[in-house]
Coordinates of C-alpha atoms and ligand atoms in Angstrom, one line a residue:
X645 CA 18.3 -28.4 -9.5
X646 CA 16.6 -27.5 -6.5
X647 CA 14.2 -24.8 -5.8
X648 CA 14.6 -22.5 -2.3
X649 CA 11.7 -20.4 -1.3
X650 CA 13.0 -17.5 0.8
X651 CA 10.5 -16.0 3.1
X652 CA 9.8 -13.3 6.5
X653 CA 8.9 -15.5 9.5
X654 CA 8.0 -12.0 11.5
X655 CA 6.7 -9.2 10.2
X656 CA 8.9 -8.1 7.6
X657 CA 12.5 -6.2 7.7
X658 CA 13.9 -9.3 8.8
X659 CA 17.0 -8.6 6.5
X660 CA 15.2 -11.1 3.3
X661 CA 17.2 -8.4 1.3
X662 CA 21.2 -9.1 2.6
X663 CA 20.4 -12.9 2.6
X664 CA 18.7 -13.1 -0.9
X665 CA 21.8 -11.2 -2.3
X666 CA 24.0 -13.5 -0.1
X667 CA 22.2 -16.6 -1.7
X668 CA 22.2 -15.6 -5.4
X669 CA 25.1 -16.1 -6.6
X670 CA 24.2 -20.2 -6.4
X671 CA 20.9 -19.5 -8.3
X672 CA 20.4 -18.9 -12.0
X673 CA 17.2 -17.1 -11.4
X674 CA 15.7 -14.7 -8.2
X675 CA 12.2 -14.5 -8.7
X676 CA 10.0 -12.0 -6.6
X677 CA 6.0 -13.0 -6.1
X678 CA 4.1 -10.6 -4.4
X679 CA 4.1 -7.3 -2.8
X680 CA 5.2 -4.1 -4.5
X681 CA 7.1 -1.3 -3.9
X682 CA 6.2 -1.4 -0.1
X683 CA 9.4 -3.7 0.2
X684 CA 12.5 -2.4 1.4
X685 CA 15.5 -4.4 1.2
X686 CA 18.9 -2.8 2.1
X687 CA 21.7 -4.1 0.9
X688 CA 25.4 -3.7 1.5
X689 CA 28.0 -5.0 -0.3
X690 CA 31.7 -3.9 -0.4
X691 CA 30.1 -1.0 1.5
X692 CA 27.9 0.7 -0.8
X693 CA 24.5 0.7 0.0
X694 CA 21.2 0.0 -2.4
X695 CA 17.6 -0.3 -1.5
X696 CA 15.7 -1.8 -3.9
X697 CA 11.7 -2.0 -3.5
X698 CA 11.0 -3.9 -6.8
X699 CA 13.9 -5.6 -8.8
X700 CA 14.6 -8.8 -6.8
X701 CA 17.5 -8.3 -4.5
X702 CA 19.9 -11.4 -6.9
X703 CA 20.4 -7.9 -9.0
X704 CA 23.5 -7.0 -7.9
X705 CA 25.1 -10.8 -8.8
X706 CA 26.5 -10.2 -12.8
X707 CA 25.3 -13.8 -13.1
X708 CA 21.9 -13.5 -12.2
X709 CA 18.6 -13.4 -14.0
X710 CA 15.6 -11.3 -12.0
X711 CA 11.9 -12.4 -12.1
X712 CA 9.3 -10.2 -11.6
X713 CA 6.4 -12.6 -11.5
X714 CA 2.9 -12.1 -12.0
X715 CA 1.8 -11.9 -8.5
X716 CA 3.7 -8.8 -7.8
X717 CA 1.9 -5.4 -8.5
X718 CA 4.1 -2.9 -10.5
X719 CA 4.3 0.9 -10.2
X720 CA 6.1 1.8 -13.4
X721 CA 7.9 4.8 -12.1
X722 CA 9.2 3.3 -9.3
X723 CA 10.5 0.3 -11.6
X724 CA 11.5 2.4 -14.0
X725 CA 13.6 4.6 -11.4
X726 CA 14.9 1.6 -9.9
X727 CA 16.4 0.5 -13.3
X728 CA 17.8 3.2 -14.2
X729 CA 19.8 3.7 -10.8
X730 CA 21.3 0.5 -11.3
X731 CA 22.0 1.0 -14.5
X732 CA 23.7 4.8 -13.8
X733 CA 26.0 2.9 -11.0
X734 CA 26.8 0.1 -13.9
X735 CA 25.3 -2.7 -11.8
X736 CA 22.8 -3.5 -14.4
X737 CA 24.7 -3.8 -17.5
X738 CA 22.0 -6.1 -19.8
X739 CA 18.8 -5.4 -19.7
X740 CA 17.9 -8.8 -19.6
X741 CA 18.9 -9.6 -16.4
X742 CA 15.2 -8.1 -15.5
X743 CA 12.5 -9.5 -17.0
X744 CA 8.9 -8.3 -15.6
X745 CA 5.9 -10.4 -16.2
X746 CA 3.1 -8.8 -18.4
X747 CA 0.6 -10.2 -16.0
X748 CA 2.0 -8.2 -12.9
X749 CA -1.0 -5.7 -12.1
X750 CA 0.1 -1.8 -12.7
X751 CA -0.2 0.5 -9.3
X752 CA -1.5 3.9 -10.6
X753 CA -1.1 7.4 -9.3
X754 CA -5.4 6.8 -8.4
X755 CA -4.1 3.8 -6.3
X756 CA -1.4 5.7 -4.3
X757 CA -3.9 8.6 -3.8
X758 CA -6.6 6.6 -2.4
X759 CA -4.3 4.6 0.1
X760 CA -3.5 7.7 1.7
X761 CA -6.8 9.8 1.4
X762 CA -8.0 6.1 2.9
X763 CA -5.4 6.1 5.8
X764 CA -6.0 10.0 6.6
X765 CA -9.9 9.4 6.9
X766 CA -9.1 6.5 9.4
X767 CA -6.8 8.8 11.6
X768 CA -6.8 6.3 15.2
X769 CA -7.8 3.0 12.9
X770 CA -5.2 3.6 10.4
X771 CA -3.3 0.1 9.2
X772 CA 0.0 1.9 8.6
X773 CA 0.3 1.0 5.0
X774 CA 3.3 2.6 3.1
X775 CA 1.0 4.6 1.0
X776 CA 2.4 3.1 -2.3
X777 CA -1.4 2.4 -3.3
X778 CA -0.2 -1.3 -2.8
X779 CA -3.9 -2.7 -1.1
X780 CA -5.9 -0.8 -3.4
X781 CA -4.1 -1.8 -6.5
X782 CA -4.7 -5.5 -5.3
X783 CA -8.5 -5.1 -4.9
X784 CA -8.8 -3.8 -8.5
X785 CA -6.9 -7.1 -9.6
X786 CA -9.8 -9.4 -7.4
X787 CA -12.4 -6.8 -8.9
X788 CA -11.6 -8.1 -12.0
X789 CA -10.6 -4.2 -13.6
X790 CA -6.9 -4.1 -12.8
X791 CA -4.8 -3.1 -15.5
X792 CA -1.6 -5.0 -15.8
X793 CA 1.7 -4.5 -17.3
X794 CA 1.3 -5.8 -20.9
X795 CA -1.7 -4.0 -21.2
X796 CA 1.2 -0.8 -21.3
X797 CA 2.0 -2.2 -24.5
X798 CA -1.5 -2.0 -26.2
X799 CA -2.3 1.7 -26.4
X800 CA -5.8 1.3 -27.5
X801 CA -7.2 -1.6 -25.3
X802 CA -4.9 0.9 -22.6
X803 CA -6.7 4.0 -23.3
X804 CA -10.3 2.4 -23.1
X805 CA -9.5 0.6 -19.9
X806 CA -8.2 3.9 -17.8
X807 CA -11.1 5.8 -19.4
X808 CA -13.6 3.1 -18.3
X809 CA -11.6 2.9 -14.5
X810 CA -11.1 6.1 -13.9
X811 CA -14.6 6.9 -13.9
X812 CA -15.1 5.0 -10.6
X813 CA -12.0 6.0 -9.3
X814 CA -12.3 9.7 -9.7
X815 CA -16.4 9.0 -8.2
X816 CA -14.1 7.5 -5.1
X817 CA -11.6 10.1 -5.0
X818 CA -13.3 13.1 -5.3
X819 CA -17.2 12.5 -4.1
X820 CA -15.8 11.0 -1.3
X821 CA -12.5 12.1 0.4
X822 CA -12.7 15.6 -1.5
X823 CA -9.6 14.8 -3.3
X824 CA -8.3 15.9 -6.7
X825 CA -9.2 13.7 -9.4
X826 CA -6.8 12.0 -11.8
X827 CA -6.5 13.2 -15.8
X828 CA -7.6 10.1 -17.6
X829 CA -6.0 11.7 -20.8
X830 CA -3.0 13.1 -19.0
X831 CA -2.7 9.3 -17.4
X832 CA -2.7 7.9 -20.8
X833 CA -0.1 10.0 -21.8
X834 CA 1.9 8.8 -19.2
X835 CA 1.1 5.1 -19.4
X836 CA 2.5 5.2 -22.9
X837 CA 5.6 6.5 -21.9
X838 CA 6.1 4.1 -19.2
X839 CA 5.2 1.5 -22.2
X840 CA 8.1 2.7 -24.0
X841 CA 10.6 2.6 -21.5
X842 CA 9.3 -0.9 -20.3
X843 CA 8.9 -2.6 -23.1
X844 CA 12.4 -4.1 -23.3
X845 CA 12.0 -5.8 -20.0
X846 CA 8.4 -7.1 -20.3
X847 CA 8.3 -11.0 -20.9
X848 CA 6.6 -14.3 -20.2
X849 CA 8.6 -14.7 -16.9
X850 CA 6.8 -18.3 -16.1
X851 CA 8.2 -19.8 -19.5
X852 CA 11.9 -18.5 -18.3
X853 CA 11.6 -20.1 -14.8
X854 CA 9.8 -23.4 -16.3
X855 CA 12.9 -23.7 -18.9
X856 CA 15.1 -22.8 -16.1
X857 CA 13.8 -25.6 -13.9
X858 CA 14.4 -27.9 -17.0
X859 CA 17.6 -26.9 -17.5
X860 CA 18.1 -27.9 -13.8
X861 CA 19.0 -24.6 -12.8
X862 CA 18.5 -23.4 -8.6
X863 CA 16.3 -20.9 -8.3
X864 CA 15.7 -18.6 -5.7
X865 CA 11.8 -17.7 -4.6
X866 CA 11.8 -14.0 -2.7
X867 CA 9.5 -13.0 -0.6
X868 CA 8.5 -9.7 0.5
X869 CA 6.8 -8.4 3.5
X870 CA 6.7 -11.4 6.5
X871 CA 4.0 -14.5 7.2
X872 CA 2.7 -11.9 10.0
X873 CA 1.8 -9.6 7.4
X874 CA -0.3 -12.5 5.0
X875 CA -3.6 -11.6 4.1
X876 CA -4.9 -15.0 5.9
X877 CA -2.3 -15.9 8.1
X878 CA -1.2 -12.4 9.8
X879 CA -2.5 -10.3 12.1
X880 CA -5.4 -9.3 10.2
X881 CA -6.4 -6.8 9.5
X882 CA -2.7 -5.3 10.8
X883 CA -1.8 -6.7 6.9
X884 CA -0.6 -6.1 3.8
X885 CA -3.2 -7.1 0.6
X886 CA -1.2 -10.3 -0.8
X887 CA -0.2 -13.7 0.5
X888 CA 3.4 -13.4 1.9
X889 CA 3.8 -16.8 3.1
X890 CA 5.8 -19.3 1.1
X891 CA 2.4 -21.1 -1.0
X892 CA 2.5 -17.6 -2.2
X893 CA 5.6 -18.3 -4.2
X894 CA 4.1 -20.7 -6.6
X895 CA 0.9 -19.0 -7.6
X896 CA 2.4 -15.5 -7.8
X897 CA 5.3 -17.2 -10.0
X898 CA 4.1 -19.5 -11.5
X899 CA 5.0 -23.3 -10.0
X900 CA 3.2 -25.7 -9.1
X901 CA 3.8 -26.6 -5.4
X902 CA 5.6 -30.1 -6.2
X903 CA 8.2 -28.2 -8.2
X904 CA 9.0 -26.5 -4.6
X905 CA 12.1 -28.2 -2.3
X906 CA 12.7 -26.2 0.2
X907 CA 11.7 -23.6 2.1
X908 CA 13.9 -20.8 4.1
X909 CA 12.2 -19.0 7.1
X910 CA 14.3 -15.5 8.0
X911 CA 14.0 -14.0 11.5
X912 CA 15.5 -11.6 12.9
X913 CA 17.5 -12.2 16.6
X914 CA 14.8 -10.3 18.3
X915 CA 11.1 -8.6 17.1
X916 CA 9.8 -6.1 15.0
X917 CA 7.4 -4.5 13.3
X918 CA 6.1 -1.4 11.5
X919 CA 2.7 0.2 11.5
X920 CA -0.5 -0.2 13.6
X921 CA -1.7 -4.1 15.2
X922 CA -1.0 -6.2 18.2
X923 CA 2.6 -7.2 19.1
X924 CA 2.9 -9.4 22.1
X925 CA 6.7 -9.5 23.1
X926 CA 6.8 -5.2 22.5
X927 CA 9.1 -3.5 24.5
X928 CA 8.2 -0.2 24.6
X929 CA 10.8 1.6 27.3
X930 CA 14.1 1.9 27.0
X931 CA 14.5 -1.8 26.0
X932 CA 12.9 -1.2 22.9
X933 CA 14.6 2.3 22.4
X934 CA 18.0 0.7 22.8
X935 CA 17.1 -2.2 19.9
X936 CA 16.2 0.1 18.0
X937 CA 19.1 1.9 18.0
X938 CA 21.1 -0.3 18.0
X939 CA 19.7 -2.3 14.8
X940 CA 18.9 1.1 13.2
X941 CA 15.1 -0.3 13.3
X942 CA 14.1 2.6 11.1
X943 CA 12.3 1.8 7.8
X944 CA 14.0 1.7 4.3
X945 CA 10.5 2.3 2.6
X946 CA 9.0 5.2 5.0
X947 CA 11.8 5.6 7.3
X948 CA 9.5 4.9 10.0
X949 CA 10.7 4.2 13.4
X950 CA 10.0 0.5 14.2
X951 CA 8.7 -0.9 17.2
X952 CA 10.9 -3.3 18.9
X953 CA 10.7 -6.4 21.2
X954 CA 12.0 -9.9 22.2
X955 CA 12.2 -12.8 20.2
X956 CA 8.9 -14.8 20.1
X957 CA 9.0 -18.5 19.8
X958 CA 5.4 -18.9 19.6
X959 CA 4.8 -16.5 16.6
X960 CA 7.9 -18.5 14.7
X961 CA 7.1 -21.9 15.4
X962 CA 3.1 -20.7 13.6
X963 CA 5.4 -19.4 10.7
X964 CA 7.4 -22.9 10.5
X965 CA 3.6 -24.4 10.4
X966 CA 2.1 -22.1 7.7
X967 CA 5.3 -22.3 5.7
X968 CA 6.7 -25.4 5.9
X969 CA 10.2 -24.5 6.5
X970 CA 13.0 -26.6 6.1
X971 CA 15.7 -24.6 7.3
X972 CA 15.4 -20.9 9.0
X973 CA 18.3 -18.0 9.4
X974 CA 18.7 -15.8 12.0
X975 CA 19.5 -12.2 11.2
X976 CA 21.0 -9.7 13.1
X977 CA 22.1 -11.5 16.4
X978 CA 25.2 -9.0 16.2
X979 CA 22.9 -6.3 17.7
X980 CA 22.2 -8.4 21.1
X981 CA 26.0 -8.3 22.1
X982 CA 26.2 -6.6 25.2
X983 CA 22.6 -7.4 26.4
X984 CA 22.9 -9.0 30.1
X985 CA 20.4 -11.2 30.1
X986 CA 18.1 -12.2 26.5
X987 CA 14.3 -13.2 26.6
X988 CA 12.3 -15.3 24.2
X989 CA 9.2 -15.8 24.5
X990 CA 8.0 -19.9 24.5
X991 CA 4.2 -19.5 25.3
X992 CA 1.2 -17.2 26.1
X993 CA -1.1 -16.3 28.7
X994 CA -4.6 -15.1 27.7
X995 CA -7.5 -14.9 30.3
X996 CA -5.3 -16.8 32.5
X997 CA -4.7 -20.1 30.4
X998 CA -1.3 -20.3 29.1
X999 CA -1.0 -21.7 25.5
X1000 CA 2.1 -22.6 23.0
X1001 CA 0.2 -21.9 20.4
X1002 CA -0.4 -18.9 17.9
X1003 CA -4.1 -17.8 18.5
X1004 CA -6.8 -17.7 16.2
X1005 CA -7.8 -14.1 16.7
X1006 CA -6.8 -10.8 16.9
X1007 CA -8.2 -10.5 20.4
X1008 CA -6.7 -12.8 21.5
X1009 CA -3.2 -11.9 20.4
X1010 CA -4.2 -8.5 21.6
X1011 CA -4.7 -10.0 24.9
X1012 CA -1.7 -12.4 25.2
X1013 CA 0.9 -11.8 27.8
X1014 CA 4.1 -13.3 27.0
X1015 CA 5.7 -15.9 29.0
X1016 CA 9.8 -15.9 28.8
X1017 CA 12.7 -17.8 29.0
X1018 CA 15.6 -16.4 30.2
X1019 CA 18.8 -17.1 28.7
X1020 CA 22.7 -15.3 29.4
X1021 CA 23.7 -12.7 27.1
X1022 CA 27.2 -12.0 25.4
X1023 CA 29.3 -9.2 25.3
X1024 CA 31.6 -10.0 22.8
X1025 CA 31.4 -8.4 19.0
X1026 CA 30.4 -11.0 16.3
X1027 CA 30.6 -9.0 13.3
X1028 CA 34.6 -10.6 12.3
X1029 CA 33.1 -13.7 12.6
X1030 CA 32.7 -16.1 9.7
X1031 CA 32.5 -20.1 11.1
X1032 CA 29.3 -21.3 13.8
X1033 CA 32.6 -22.4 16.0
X1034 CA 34.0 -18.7 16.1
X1035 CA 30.7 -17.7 18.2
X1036 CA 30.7 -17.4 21.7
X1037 CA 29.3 -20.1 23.4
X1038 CA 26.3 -18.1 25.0
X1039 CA 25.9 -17.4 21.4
X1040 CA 25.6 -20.5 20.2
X1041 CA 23.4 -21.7 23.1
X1042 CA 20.8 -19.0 21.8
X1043 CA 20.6 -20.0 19.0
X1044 CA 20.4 -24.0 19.2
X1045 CA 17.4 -22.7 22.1
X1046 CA 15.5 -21.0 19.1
X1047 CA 16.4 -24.4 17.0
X1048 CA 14.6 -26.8 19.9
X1049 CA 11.5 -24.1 20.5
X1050 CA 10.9 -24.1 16.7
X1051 CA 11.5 -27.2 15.7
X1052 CA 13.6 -26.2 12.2
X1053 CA 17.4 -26.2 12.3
X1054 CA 19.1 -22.9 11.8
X1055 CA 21.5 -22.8 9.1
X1056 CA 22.5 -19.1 8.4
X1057 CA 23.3 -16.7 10.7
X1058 CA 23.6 -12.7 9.6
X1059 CA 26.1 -11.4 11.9
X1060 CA 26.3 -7.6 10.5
X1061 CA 24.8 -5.8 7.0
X1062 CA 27.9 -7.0 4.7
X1063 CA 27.4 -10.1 2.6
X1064 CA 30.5 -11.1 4.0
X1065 CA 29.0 -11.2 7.1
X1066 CA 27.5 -14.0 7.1
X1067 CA 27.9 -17.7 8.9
X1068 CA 26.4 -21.0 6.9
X1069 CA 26.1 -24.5 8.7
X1070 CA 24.7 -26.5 5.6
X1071 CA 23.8 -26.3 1.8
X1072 CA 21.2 -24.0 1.2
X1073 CA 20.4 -25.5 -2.3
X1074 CA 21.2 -29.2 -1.6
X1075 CA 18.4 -31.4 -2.5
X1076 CA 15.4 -32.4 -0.4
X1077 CA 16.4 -35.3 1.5
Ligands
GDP1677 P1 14.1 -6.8 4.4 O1 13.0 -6.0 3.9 O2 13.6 -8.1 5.0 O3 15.1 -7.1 3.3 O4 14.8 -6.0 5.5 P2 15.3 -4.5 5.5 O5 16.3 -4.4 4.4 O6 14.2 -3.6 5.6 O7 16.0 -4.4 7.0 C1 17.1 -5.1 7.3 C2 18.1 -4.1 7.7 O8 19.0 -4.7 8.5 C3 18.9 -3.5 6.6 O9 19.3 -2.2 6.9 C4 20.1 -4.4 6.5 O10 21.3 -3.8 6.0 C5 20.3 -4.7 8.0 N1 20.9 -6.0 8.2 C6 20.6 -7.2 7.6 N2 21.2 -8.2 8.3 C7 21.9 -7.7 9.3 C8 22.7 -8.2 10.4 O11 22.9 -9.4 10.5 N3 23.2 -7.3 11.3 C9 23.0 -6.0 11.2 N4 23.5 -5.2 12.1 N5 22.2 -5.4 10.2 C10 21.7 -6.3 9.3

């Protein structure tokens, strides 16, 4: 048995999505722990697209049971959408194969409404959430008046609790950003339904992974968002409201922490990120323009255009630290053919001192001015390839550079969106040695 956390080491849309589908079919169990539907994993396999923003991304492996644990936060339409596209294209045959915990926290239409009637009133400050009412769901959980997903199944305890919530939320809503308030009755209504149609997949997801680890099954951890985006360890307050990073994994499933072997850190060949907050290694001319298109850096959740720059070794070697990984992929290195020359970025400058390491505020990271190493570029394609030795040696020599700056070996390599397309130099579930 051995347990493989899978998490961002950037800020999100590192491709978590093609390399957790990759890796399922050698777990028994993919289990997601935080976030919500502000997750956008595209995933491509015998060319057919699906973007899932809830259902862990194992779904589309016959053999594979999905976790929703506890520490994600749920909005039942979206779930319930979700579920019944997969089930429509026949890739979600028994039910079972999704099991949501009942202690996930609901998202409600007054959590979406107030995320945006929050970002509109900041206009320049905005954070550049999704709008998916995924923050202010998360502070009614620490406020201790979240409603969760079992809860759906208790029609009385249900209607007394939106009745008593929406009292404040509708004070929020309307007295304050002159929006329209939300129907308790009508919400009710609609919480029941979504009951209804969820009650076959709601279950005690930590008993199913802790008789899963008994049975000496792997299972595979997913993380959404990236370590960037952690509510303590990102670029605060350029973050989203839960703990991305891979400690995450055992709270928001339900493990303890010695029941964890491994840890996988995803990046992607180069930088990006969505949304408002200080990037050091941006590129913001026609270098960033050309990534982009190139990697179609557009968003699967908003469609967002993302902002694009070089690799930077100093942000991932901070992710290896907060992580612990043991192993990291690199995604996308098929977009950088036919670059001249490629930069990654081994230290800062900020008020003239250089430092290697990530700094403690966002000032500072404001303020950093990368410092680069240059390294040759390759022109040929690498999407046919599927052994390490088939790369080109320029290749190669990028990628053992970004091994020796972060310290963690690199044992996957995404070469293109396919699942085929994919290159692995070691076990991913062997044992912890
Ligand atoms: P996630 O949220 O981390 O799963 O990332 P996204 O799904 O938002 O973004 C990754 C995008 O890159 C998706 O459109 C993937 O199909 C695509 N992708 C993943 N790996 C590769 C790769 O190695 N090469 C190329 N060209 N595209 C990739």
């Amino acid at each position: 048995m051995t347990t493989l956390i899978a998490v961002g080491a950037q800020w999100g849309d590192e491709g978590k999505g093609k390399l957790v589908d990759w890796l399922a079919p050698q777990a028994q169990l993919v289990v997601r722990f935080q976030g919500g539907n502000n997750a956008g994993h595209t995933l491509v396999v015998e060319g057919v697209q699906t973007v899932l923003h809830v259902v862990p991304a194992g779904v589309l492996n016959p053999g594979t049971v999905n976790l929703i644990g506890g520490g994600v936060v749920v909005d039942p339409a979206v779930l319930l959408g979700e579920l019944d596209q997969l089930k429509e294209r026949g890739a979600l045959r028994d039910p079972s194969r999704v099991r949501v915990s009942g202690r996930a926290h609901l998202i409600l239409p007054w959590h979406t409404a107030l995320d945006k009637a929050r970002e509109e009133a900041a206009r320049g400050k905005a954070i550049g959430t999704t709008g998916r009412g995924i923050g202010p769901a998360y502070e009614d959980k620490v406020a201790r008046r979240g409603i969760r997903v079992a809860d759906l199944l208790r029609p009385d305890a249900l209607a007394e609790a939106i009745h008593r919530v929406a009292e404040q939320k509708n004070f929020e809503l309307e007295g304050y950003h002159k929006w329209e308030p939300i129907d308790p009755d009508a919400l009710v209504e609609q919480c029941s339904e979504w009951g209804r149609a969820l009650e076959p997949y709601v279950d005690h997801t930590e008993r199913i992974l802790d008789h899963a680890l008994r049975d000496g099954k792997h299972v595979l951890f997913e993380g959404a968002q990236g370590t960037f985006l952690d509510i303590d360890h990102g670029t605060y307050p350029y973050v989203t409201s839960s703990n991305c990073v891979a400690g995450a994994a055992c709270a928001g499933a339900g493990i303890g922490p010695t029941g964890i072997d491994r840890v996988l850190g995803i990046t992607k060949a180069y930088t990006t990120r969505v949304g408002g907050g200080p990037f050091p290694t941006e590129e913001t001319g026609e270098l960033g323009e050309k990534l982009r298109s190139l990697g179609s850096e557009f968003g699967a959740t908003t469609g967002r255009a993302r902002r694009c720059g070089w690799l930077d070794a100093v942000m991932l070697r901070e992710a290896a630290t907060v992580n612990g990984f043991t192993q990291l992929a690199v995604n996308k290195l098929d977009v950088l053919s036919g670059m001249p020359e490629l930069r990654i970025c081994t230290a800062y400058k900020i008020g003239g001192k250089v430092t290697e390491e990530f700094p403690m505020t966002l000032a500072e990271i404001e303020q950093a001015e990368p410092i680069y190493e240059t390294l040759p570029g390759w022109t040929e394609d690498l999407t046919g390839a599927r052994e390490y030795d088939e790369l080109p040696g320029d290749t190669r020599r990028y990628v053992e550079r970004i091994e020796a700056l972060v310290n963690v070996p690199v044992e996957i390599l995404s070469i293109g969106p396919g699942r085929d397309q994919t290159i692995s130099r070691a076990e991913p579930f062997r044992p912890r040695g």
